[in-house]
CSV table of C-alpha atoms in Angstrom, one decimal:
chain,number,residue,atom,x,y,z
A,1,MET,CA,7.2,19.7,8.5
A,2,THR,CA,9.2,22.5,6.7
A,3,LEU,CA,11.4,25.2,8.7
A,4,GLU,CA,8.8,27.8,7.0
A,5,ASN,CA,5.7,25.5,8.7
A,6,TYR,CA,7.6,25.2,11.8
A,7,ASN,CA,8.2,28.6,12.0
A,8,TYR,CA,4.9,29.7,11.4
A,9,ILE,CA,3.5,28.1,13.7
A,10,ARG,CA,5.1,28.9,16.6
A,11,GLU,CA,5.1,32.4,15.7
A,12,LEU,CA,0.9,32.0,15.7
A,13,ALA,CA,2.0,29.8,19.6
A,14,GLU,CA,3.5,33.2,20.6
A,15,LYS,CA,0.5,35.6,19.7
A,16,LYS,CA,-1.6,32.8,21.0
A,17,ILE,CA,-3.3,31.7,17.8
A,18,ARG,CA,-4.6,28.5,16.5
A,19,LEU,CA,-3.4,27.4,12.6
A,20,ASP,CA,-7.6,28.1,11.9
A,21,GLN,CA,-7.1,31.8,13.6
A,22,ARG,CA,-9.5,31.2,17.0
A,23,SER,CA,-7.9,32.4,20.0
A,24,GLU,CA,-5.9,30.4,23.1
A,25,PHE,CA,-9.3,28.8,24.9
A,26,GLU,CA,-11.9,29.2,21.5
A,27,GLY,CA,-13.9,26.3,21.2
A,28,ARG,CA,-15.0,25.3,17.5
A,29,LYS,CA,-18.6,26.3,16.5
A,30,ILE,CA,-21.4,23.2,17.7
A,31,THR,CA,-24.1,22.8,15.4
A,32,ILE,CA,-26.6,19.8,17.4
A,33,LYS,CA,-29.6,18.5,16.0
A,34,ASP,CA,-32.4,15.9,16.6
A,35,ASN,CA,-34.5,13.4,15.2
A,36,VAL,CA,-33.0,14.2,11.6
A,37,ILE,CA,-34.2,10.7,10.3
A,38,HIS,CA,-37.2,10.2,9.7
A,39,LEU,CA,-37.3,6.7,9.4
A,40,SER,CA,-35.0,5.7,12.6
A,41,ASP,CA,-36.7,5.0,15.9
A,42,GLY,CA,-33.6,8.2,17.0
A,43,SER,CA,-31.2,9.8,15.1
A,44,ALA,CA,-28.9,13.1,15.6
A,45,TYR,CA,-26.4,15.3,13.6
A,46,VAL,CA,-23.4,16.9,14.8
A,47,GLU,CA,-20.4,19.3,13.7
A,48,ILE,CA,-18.2,20.7,15.7
A,49,GLY,CA,-16.1,22.8,13.4
A,50,GLY,CA,-15.5,21.5,9.8
A,51,THR,CA,-16.3,17.9,11.0
A,52,LYS,CA,-19.7,16.2,10.2
A,53,VAL,CA,-21.8,13.0,11.3
A,54,MET,CA,-25.2,12.2,11.4
A,55,ALA,CA,-26.3,9.1,13.6
A,56,GLY,CA,-29.5,7.0,13.6
A,57,VAL,CA,-30.9,4.3,16.1
A,58,LYS,CA,-33.0,2.1,14.9
A,59,VAL,CA,-35.0,-0.4,17.5
A,60,LEU,CA,-36.3,-4.1,16.9
A,61,ASN,CA,-37.5,-6.7,19.0
A,62,GLY,CA,-36.7,-9.4,18.9
A,63,THR,CA,-36.2,-13.6,19.8
A,64,PRO,CA,-33.0,-14.3,22.2
A,65,PHE,CA,-30.3,-17.0,20.9
A,66,PRO,CA,-31.1,-20.0,22.7
A,67,ASP,CA,-28.0,-20.3,24.6
A,68,ARG,CA,-28.5,-16.5,26.0
A,69,GLN,CA,-31.8,-16.1,26.9
A,70,ASN,CA,-31.4,-13.2,28.8
A,71,GLU,CA,-29.8,-11.1,26.2
A,72,GLY,CA,-30.3,-9.0,23.4
A,73,ALA,CA,-27.4,-8.6,20.3
A,74,LEU,CA,-26.1,-4.8,18.9
A,75,VAL,CA,-25.6,-4.3,15.3
A,76,VAL,CA,-23.2,-1.7,14.1
A,77,ASN,CA,-22.8,-0.4,11.0
A,78,PHE,CA,-21.1,2.6,10.1
A,79,GLU,CA,-20.3,4.6,6.5
A,80,ALA,CA,-18.0,7.2,6.2
A,81,SER,CA,-17.7,9.4,2.8
A,82,GLU,CA,-14.6,8.6,1.2
A,83,LEU,CA,-13.9,12.3,0.6
A,84,ALA,CA,-14.1,12.4,4.3
A,85,THR,CA,-10.9,9.6,4.9
A,86,ASN,CA,-7.3,9.9,4.0
A,87,TYR,CA,-7.2,5.9,3.4
A,88,ASN,CA,-6.5,4.3,0.1
A,89,ASP,CA,-7.8,0.7,-0.8
A,90,ASP,CA,-6.9,-0.9,1.6
A,91,ARG,CA,-10.9,-0.6,2.9
A,92,ILE,CA,-10.7,-4.0,4.9
A,93,ASN,CA,-8.1,-2.8,7.3
A,94,TYR,CA,-10.4,0.4,7.7
A,95,SER,CA,-12.5,-2.2,8.4
A,96,ILE,CA,-11.8,-4.0,11.1
A,97,GLU,CA,-10.3,-1.0,13.0
A,98,VAL,CA,-13.0,1.4,13.1
A,99,GLY,CA,-15.2,-2.1,13.8
A,100,ARG,CA,-12.8,-2.8,16.7
A,101,SER,CA,-13.1,1.2,17.9
A,102,ILE,CA,-17.4,0.8,18.5
């Protein structure tokens, strides 16, 4: 961080203003819409500030695995816009990281 940036951030902190000009305790604008994906069993679209997330759920009845008759299976899929991420071509490590966090 440059000294100029440091001084700017310090000045904002003294004025109790954030970098995006919100006040100290002012939250980001939140928008929530449900049932936005019509082919899913449930879905939601959420915006918090400039971050946008869409999630959908699809439920299917299936035959349990023979060795786990009282359990089901959950499959998770995650997709991110390349513009929304700051990783290079190291997609394998990024996929592992996302998979572990889910």
